[in-house]
Short mmCIF file of C-alpha atoms in Angstrom, two decimals:
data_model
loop_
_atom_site.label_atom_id
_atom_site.label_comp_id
_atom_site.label_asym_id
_atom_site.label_seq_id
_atom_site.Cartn_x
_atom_site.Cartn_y
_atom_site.Cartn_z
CA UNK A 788 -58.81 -87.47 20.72
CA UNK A 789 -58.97 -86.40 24.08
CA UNK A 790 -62.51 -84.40 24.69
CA UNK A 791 -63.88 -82.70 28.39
CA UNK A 792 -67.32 -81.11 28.33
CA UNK A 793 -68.27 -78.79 31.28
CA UNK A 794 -72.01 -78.13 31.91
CA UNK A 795 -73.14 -74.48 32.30
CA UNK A 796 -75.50 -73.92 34.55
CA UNK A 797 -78.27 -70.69 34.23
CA UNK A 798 -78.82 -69.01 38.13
CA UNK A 799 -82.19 -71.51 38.30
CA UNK A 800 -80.14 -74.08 37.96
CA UNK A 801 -81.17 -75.29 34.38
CA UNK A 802 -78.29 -76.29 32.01
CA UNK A 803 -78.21 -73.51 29.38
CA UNK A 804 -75.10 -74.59 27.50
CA UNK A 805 -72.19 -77.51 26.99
CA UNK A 806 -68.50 -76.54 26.63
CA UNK A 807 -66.77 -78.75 24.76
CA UNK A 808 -63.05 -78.76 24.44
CA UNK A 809 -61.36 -81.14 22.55
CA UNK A 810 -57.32 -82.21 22.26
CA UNK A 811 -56.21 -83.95 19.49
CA UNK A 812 -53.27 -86.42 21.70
CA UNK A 813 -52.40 -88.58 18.42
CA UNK A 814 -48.71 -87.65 18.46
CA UNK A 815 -48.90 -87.54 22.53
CA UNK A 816 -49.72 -91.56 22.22
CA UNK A 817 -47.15 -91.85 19.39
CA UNK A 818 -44.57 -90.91 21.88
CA UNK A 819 -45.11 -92.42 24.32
CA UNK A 820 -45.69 -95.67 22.42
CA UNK A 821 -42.05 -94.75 21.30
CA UNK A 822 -41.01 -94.89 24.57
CA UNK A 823 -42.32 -98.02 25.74
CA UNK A 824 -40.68 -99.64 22.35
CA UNK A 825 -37.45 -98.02 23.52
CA UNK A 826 -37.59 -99.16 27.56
CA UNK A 827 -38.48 -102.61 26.17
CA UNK A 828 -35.15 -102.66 24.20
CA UNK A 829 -33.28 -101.49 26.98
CA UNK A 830 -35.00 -103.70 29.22
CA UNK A 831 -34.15 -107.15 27.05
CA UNK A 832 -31.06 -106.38 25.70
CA UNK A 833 -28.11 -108.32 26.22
CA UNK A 834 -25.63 -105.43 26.53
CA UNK A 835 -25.34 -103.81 29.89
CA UNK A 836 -27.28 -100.37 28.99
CA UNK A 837 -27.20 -97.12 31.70
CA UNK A 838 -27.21 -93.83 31.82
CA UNK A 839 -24.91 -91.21 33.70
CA UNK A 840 -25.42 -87.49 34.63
CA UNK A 841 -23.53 -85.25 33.61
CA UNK A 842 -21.35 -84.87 37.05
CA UNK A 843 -20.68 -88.86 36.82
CA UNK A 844 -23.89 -90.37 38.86
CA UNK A 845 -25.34 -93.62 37.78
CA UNK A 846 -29.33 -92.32 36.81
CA UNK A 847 -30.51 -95.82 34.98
CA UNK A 848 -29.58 -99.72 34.67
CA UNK A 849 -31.09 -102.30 32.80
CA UNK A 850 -31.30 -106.24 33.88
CA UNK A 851 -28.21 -107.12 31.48
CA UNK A 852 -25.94 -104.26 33.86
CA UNK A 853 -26.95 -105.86 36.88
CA UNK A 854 -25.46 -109.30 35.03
CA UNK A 855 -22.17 -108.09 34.14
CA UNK A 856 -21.27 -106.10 37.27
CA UNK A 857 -23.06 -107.16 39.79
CA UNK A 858 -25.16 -104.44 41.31
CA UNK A 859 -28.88 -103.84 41.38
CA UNK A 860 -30.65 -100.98 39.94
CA UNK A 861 -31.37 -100.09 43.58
CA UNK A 862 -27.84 -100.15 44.21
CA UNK A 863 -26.01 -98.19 42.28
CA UNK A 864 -28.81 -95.35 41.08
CA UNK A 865 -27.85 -92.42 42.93
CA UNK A 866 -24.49 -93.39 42.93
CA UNK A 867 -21.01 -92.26 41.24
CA UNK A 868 -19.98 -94.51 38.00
CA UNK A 869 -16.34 -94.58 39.33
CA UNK A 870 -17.19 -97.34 41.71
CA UNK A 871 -16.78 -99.02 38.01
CA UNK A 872 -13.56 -97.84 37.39
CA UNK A 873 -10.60 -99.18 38.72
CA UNK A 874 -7.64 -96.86 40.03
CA UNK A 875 -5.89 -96.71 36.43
CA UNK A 876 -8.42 -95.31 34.21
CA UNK A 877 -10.09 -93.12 36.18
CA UNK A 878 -8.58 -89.85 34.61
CA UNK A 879 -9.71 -91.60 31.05
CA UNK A 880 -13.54 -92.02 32.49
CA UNK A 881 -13.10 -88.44 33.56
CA UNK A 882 -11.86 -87.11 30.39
CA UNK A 883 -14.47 -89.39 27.82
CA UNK A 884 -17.32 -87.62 30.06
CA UNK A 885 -16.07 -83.98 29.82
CA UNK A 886 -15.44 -84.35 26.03
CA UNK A 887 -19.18 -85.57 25.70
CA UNK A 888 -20.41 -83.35 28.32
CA UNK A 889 -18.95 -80.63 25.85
CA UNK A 890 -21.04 -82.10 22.92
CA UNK A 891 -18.46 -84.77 21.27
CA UNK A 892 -18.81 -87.51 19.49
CA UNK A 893 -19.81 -90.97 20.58
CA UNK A 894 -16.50 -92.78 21.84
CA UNK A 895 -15.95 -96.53 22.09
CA UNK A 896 -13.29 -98.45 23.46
CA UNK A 897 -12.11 -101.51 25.48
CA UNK A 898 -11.13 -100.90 28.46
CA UNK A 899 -11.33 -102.59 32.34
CA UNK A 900 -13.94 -102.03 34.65
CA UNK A 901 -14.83 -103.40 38.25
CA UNK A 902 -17.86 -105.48 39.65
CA UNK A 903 -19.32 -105.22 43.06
CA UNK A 904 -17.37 -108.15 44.34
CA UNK A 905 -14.20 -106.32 43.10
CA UNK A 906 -13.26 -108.44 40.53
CA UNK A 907 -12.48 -107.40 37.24
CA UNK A 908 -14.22 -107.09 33.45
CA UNK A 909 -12.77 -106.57 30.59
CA UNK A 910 -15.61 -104.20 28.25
CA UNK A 911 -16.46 -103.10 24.88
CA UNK A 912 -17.82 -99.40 26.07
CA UNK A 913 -19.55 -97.01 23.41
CA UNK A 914 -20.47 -93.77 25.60
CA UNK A 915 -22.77 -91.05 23.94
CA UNK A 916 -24.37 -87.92 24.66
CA UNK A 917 -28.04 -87.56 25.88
CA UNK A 918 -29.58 -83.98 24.88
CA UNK A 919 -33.07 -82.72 25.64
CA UNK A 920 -35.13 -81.47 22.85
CA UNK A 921 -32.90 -78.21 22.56
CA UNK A 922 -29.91 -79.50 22.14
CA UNK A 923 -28.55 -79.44 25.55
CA UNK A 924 -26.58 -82.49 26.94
CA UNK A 925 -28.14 -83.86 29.95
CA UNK A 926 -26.24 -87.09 30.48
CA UNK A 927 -24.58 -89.99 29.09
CA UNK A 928 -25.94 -93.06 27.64
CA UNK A 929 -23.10 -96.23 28.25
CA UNK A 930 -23.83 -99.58 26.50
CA UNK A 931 -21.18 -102.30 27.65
CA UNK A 932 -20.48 -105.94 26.91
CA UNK A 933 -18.19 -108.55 28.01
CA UNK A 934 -14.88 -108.79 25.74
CA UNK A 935 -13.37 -110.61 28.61
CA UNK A 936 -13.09 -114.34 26.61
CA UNK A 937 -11.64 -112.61 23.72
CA UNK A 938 -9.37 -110.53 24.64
CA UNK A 939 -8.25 -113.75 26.78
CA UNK A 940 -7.89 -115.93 23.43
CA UNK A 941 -6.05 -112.93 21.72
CA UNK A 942 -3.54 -112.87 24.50
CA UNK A 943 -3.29 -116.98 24.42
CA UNK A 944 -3.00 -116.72 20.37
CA UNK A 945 0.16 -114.01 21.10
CA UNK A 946 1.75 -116.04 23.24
CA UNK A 947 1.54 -118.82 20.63
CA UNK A 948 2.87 -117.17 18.10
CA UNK A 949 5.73 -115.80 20.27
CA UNK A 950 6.33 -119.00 21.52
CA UNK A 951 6.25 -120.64 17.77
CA UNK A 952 8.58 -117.77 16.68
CA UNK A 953 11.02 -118.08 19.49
CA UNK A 954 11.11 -121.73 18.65
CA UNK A 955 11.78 -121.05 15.04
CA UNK A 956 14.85 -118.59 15.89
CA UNK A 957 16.18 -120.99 18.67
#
């Protein structure tokens, strides 16, 4: 409960009444308690977790982001997410964020993306909508993790097999 009281003052100066106003801020503190639950999430997870405008500019980054591609917070707020994406899929990127700009459905899939140093990473992406309280898409949310070890064993285990079967026919 959130309560002010004003004095009122009578023209000799005496106080002649007390306004009280109270505000009950219960579900205020609720969410924003919420909130702090959710940035501490974001904050410790161990999936690269940011969030993208709706014209493609990088508005948030958590610690685990920084990890897998390299920039800072400071760095790449403000900036367009295509310095993630290298030549190829760039017309995918832009398509994914028009169909959830549009209202669509979350979409995952793995796919390449570049670090600051220009190497590159292969990713699990799952990119959702953000909407404001009416409904309204405001952004994109984009959690990310490193696939890069198993997609590498997947190719090594394909090449195995094709090299077993290749024996076998030879």
């Amino acid at each position: 409960m959130y309560v002010t009281d004003t004095p009122v003052m009578g023209a000799d100066g005496c106080l002649v009444a007390v306004i009280g106003v109270s505000v009950d801020v219960t579900e205020r503190r609720a969410g924003e308690e919420a909130r702090r639950r959710l940035a501490a999430i974001v904050e410790g997870s161990g999936d690269a977790i940011f969030g993208v405008s709706t014209e493609g500019t990088v508005t948030s980054w958590n610690p685990a982001a920084m990890r897998l591609f390299g920039y800072t917070a400071q760095e790449i707020i403000g900036r367009p997410i295509s310095l993630l994406t290298p030549a190829g899929p760039v017309a995918d990127s832009v398509g994914v964020r028009a169909r959830l700009n549009a209202g669509g459905p979350p979409e995952h899939s793995e796919t390449e993306r570049r670090r600051q140093d220009g190497s590159v990473v292969e990713v699990g992406v799952t990119v959702s909508s953000t909407t404001d309280e009416t409904g309204q898409v405001v952004g994109l949310s984009v959690v990310a993790h490193d696939i890069t070890e198993r997609r590498r064993a997947v190719r090594a285990l394909e090449a195995s097999r094709r090299g077993l079967a290749e024996g076998l026919a030879g």
